[in-house]
Short mmCIF file of C-alpha atoms in Angstrom, two decimals:
data_model
loop_
_atom_site.label_atom_id
_atom_site.label_comp_id
_atom_site.label_asym_id
_atom_site.label_seq_id
_atom_site.Cartn_x
_atom_site.Cartn_y
_atom_site.Cartn_z
CA UNK A 1 11.35 -98.31 -67.69
CA UNK A 2 8.09 -98.72 -65.72
CA UNK A 3 8.48 -100.09 -62.22
CA UNK A 4 7.07 -103.79 -62.96
CA UNK A 5 9.99 -103.97 -65.04
CA UNK A 6 12.47 -102.85 -62.22
CA UNK A 7 10.87 -105.93 -60.20
CA UNK A 8 11.95 -108.39 -62.99
CA UNK A 9 15.12 -107.25 -63.00
CA UNK A 10 15.91 -107.17 -59.25
CA UNK A 11 13.96 -110.39 -59.67
CA UNK A 12 15.86 -111.80 -62.96
CA UNK A 13 19.37 -111.13 -61.28
CA UNK A 14 18.70 -112.63 -58.13
CA UNK A 15 17.66 -115.78 -59.82
CA UNK A 16 21.15 -115.61 -61.47
CA UNK A 17 23.10 -115.14 -58.69
CA UNK A 18 21.35 -117.22 -56.14
CA UNK A 19 20.62 -114.37 -53.84
CA UNK A 20 17.84 -112.55 -52.76
CA UNK A 21 19.18 -109.17 -52.73
CA UNK A 22 20.85 -107.12 -54.87
CA UNK A 23 21.42 -103.17 -54.87
CA UNK A 24 20.10 -100.87 -57.97
CA UNK A 25 22.66 -98.31 -58.06
CA UNK A 26 21.47 -96.53 -61.12
CA UNK A 27 18.87 -93.38 -62.36
CA UNK A 28 16.27 -96.46 -62.51
CA UNK A 29 16.37 -96.79 -58.38
CA UNK A 30 14.26 -93.67 -58.87
CA UNK A 31 11.47 -96.51 -59.67
CA UNK A 32 11.81 -97.92 -55.84
CA UNK A 33 10.29 -93.94 -54.46
CA UNK A 34 8.29 -93.43 -57.47
CA UNK A 35 5.92 -95.08 -59.96
CA UNK A 36 6.77 -94.38 -63.94
CA UNK A 37 3.56 -92.29 -63.77
CA UNK A 38 4.75 -89.52 -60.70
CA UNK A 39 8.16 -89.18 -62.55
CA UNK A 40 8.85 -86.91 -66.06
CA UNK A 41 9.01 -88.98 -68.54
CA UNK A 42 13.05 -88.29 -69.63
CA UNK A 43 13.60 -89.87 -66.04
CA UNK A 44 12.03 -93.39 -67.42
CA UNK A 45 13.73 -93.35 -70.31
CA UNK A 46 15.94 -95.43 -70.06
CA UNK A 47 16.36 -99.57 -71.05
CA UNK A 48 19.15 -100.45 -68.59
CA UNK A 49 19.05 -100.97 -64.56
CA UNK A 50 22.34 -101.22 -62.70
CA UNK A 51 22.53 -103.85 -60.29
CA UNK A 52 24.93 -104.49 -57.68
CA UNK A 53 24.86 -107.71 -56.09
CA UNK A 54 24.90 -107.59 -52.46
CA UNK A 55 28.10 -108.82 -51.64
CA UNK A 56 30.23 -109.86 -54.34
CA UNK A 57 33.51 -111.58 -54.42
CA UNK A 58 37.23 -109.20 -55.30
CA UNK A 59 37.01 -110.32 -58.95
CA UNK A 60 33.12 -109.71 -59.15
CA UNK A 61 32.12 -113.31 -60.24
CA UNK A 62 28.65 -112.47 -59.57
CA UNK A 63 28.51 -109.35 -61.06
CA UNK A 64 30.29 -111.09 -64.46
CA UNK A 65 27.39 -113.64 -64.26
CA UNK A 66 24.29 -111.36 -64.22
CA UNK A 67 26.22 -108.79 -67.33
CA UNK A 68 26.52 -112.37 -68.98
CA UNK A 69 23.06 -113.39 -69.29
CA UNK A 70 21.27 -110.77 -68.17
CA UNK A 71 23.31 -107.84 -70.03
CA UNK A 72 23.47 -106.22 -73.44
CA UNK A 73 22.78 -108.04 -76.39
CA UNK A 74 21.62 -111.05 -74.43
CA UNK A 75 18.31 -113.32 -75.33
CA UNK A 76 17.79 -111.48 -72.26
CA UNK A 77 17.68 -107.82 -73.35
CA UNK A 78 15.86 -109.24 -77.14
CA UNK A 79 12.99 -111.00 -75.45
CA UNK A 80 11.95 -107.96 -72.77
CA UNK A 81 13.72 -105.00 -74.00
CA UNK A 82 15.39 -103.74 -71.40
CA UNK A 83 18.93 -105.57 -69.32
CA UNK A 84 20.51 -105.08 -65.66
CA UNK A 85 24.12 -103.67 -65.92
CA UNK A 86 25.89 -104.99 -63.36
CA UNK A 87 27.73 -103.16 -61.14
CA UNK A 88 29.92 -103.12 -57.75
CA UNK A 89 28.83 -101.11 -54.82
CA UNK A 90 31.64 -99.45 -55.20
CA UNK A 91 30.85 -97.90 -58.56
CA UNK A 92 28.68 -94.31 -57.44
CA UNK A 93 30.13 -91.96 -54.74
CA UNK A 94 28.01 -91.72 -52.47
CA UNK A 95 26.48 -89.73 -49.19
CA UNK A 96 27.86 -90.79 -45.99
CA UNK A 97 25.41 -93.78 -44.29
CA UNK A 98 23.64 -93.93 -47.67
CA UNK A 99 22.87 -97.56 -46.98
CA UNK A 100 20.69 -96.56 -44.43
CA UNK A 101 18.47 -95.04 -46.85
CA UNK A 102 17.93 -97.41 -49.16
CA UNK A 103 14.52 -98.46 -50.45
CA UNK A 104 13.23 -101.76 -51.12
CA UNK A 105 11.44 -102.77 -53.34
CA UNK A 106 10.42 -106.64 -52.55
CA UNK A 107 6.25 -107.98 -53.75
CA UNK A 108 4.94 -111.11 -55.60
CA UNK A 109 6.19 -109.96 -58.07
CA UNK A 110 9.86 -109.89 -56.55
CA UNK A 111 8.89 -113.73 -55.24
CA UNK A 112 10.99 -113.33 -52.28
CA UNK A 113 13.97 -111.22 -54.08
CA UNK A 114 14.63 -107.68 -53.03
CA UNK A 115 15.64 -105.13 -54.80
CA UNK A 116 17.64 -102.62 -52.76
CA UNK A 117 17.27 -98.50 -54.23
CA UNK A 118 19.32 -95.82 -53.76
CA UNK A 119 17.33 -93.17 -51.61
CA UNK A 120 16.49 -90.50 -54.49
CA UNK A 121 18.66 -87.55 -52.37
CA UNK A 122 21.29 -90.41 -52.38
CA UNK A 123 20.71 -90.35 -55.97
CA UNK A 124 20.66 -87.29 -56.97
CA UNK A 125 24.39 -86.53 -55.20
CA UNK A 126 26.03 -89.19 -56.99
CA UNK A 127 24.73 -88.09 -60.07
CA UNK A 128 25.87 -84.46 -59.41
CA UNK A 129 29.54 -86.01 -58.45
CA UNK A 130 29.70 -87.65 -61.91
CA UNK A 131 28.54 -84.55 -63.57
CA UNK A 132 27.83 -86.00 -66.79
CA UNK A 133 25.34 -83.71 -69.12
CA UNK A 134 22.89 -86.50 -68.89
CA UNK A 135 23.04 -86.86 -64.83
CA UNK A 136 22.11 -82.81 -64.31
CA UNK A 137 19.32 -83.15 -66.89
CA UNK A 138 17.91 -85.85 -64.91
CA UNK A 139 18.54 -83.84 -61.02
CA UNK A 140 16.98 -81.00 -62.94
CA UNK A 141 14.36 -83.50 -64.42
CA UNK A 142 13.18 -83.77 -60.80
CA UNK A 143 13.49 -80.61 -58.74
CA UNK A 144 11.77 -79.26 -61.76
CA UNK A 145 9.12 -81.75 -61.26
CA UNK A 146 9.20 -80.83 -57.05
CA UNK A 147 10.20 -84.60 -56.92
CA UNK A 148 13.86 -83.14 -55.17
CA UNK A 149 13.74 -80.22 -52.80
CA UNK A 150 17.12 -78.35 -53.24
CA UNK A 151 17.94 -77.52 -50.30
CA UNK A 152 17.75 -81.02 -49.07
CA UNK A 153 20.18 -82.40 -51.69
CA UNK A 154 22.66 -80.00 -50.84
CA UNK A 155 22.09 -81.14 -47.36
CA UNK A 156 22.82 -84.29 -48.51
CA UNK A 157 25.70 -83.38 -50.86
CA UNK A 158 27.64 -82.41 -48.05
CA UNK A 159 27.04 -85.50 -46.69
CA UNK A 160 30.15 -86.89 -49.37
CA UNK A 161 33.49 -87.45 -47.84
CA UNK A 162 35.17 -83.47 -48.32
CA UNK A 163 37.74 -85.47 -49.83
CA UNK A 164 36.32 -86.31 -52.75
CA UNK A 165 37.65 -83.93 -55.73
CA UNK A 166 34.60 -83.48 -57.15
CA UNK A 167 32.04 -82.73 -54.02
CA UNK A 168 32.81 -78.86 -54.34
CA UNK A 169 31.37 -78.84 -58.01
CA UNK A 170 28.32 -80.58 -57.09
CA UNK A 171 27.43 -78.30 -54.28
CA UNK A 172 27.88 -75.50 -56.53
CA UNK A 173 26.00 -76.51 -58.73
CA UNK A 174 22.95 -78.25 -56.73
CA UNK A 175 22.74 -74.46 -54.89
CA UNK A 176 23.28 -72.36 -58.07
CA UNK A 177 19.88 -74.07 -59.91
#
């Protein structure tokens, strides 16, 4: 995915929900902080962007709307070659105060819409909590390309609630690379 595609996804998602803000939760939120030219190619290979409505009802009505209009195999996906995977804010386990570190994406292409992307360290902490092989590879690629500092990542993981059962494994992995 490229930055302009992320901007398109933000604009399309806000149009669908008739809102002005969404949160970009998944791996492509990294494009809020870095351009595709700065990132390793493996980081931007996804054709999906995970977006959560800034606020939704308990039934996830707005998220469902995003999925039905912009989701995988939708006409949007077929036309543009990427799709929006709707998510809920609670999808990712994130460090305390992550909301204050969101990176805004707003410009002429987003037309009065703002995509609030996860800070790269919050994103990597969440990926290490998820602990899938693709998440470890994502974080390792950012560390190896010097876009993420391992020590700072460890500090960010420590901001995750200590009662989170996967926190210690995430810390261990981050300290060992």
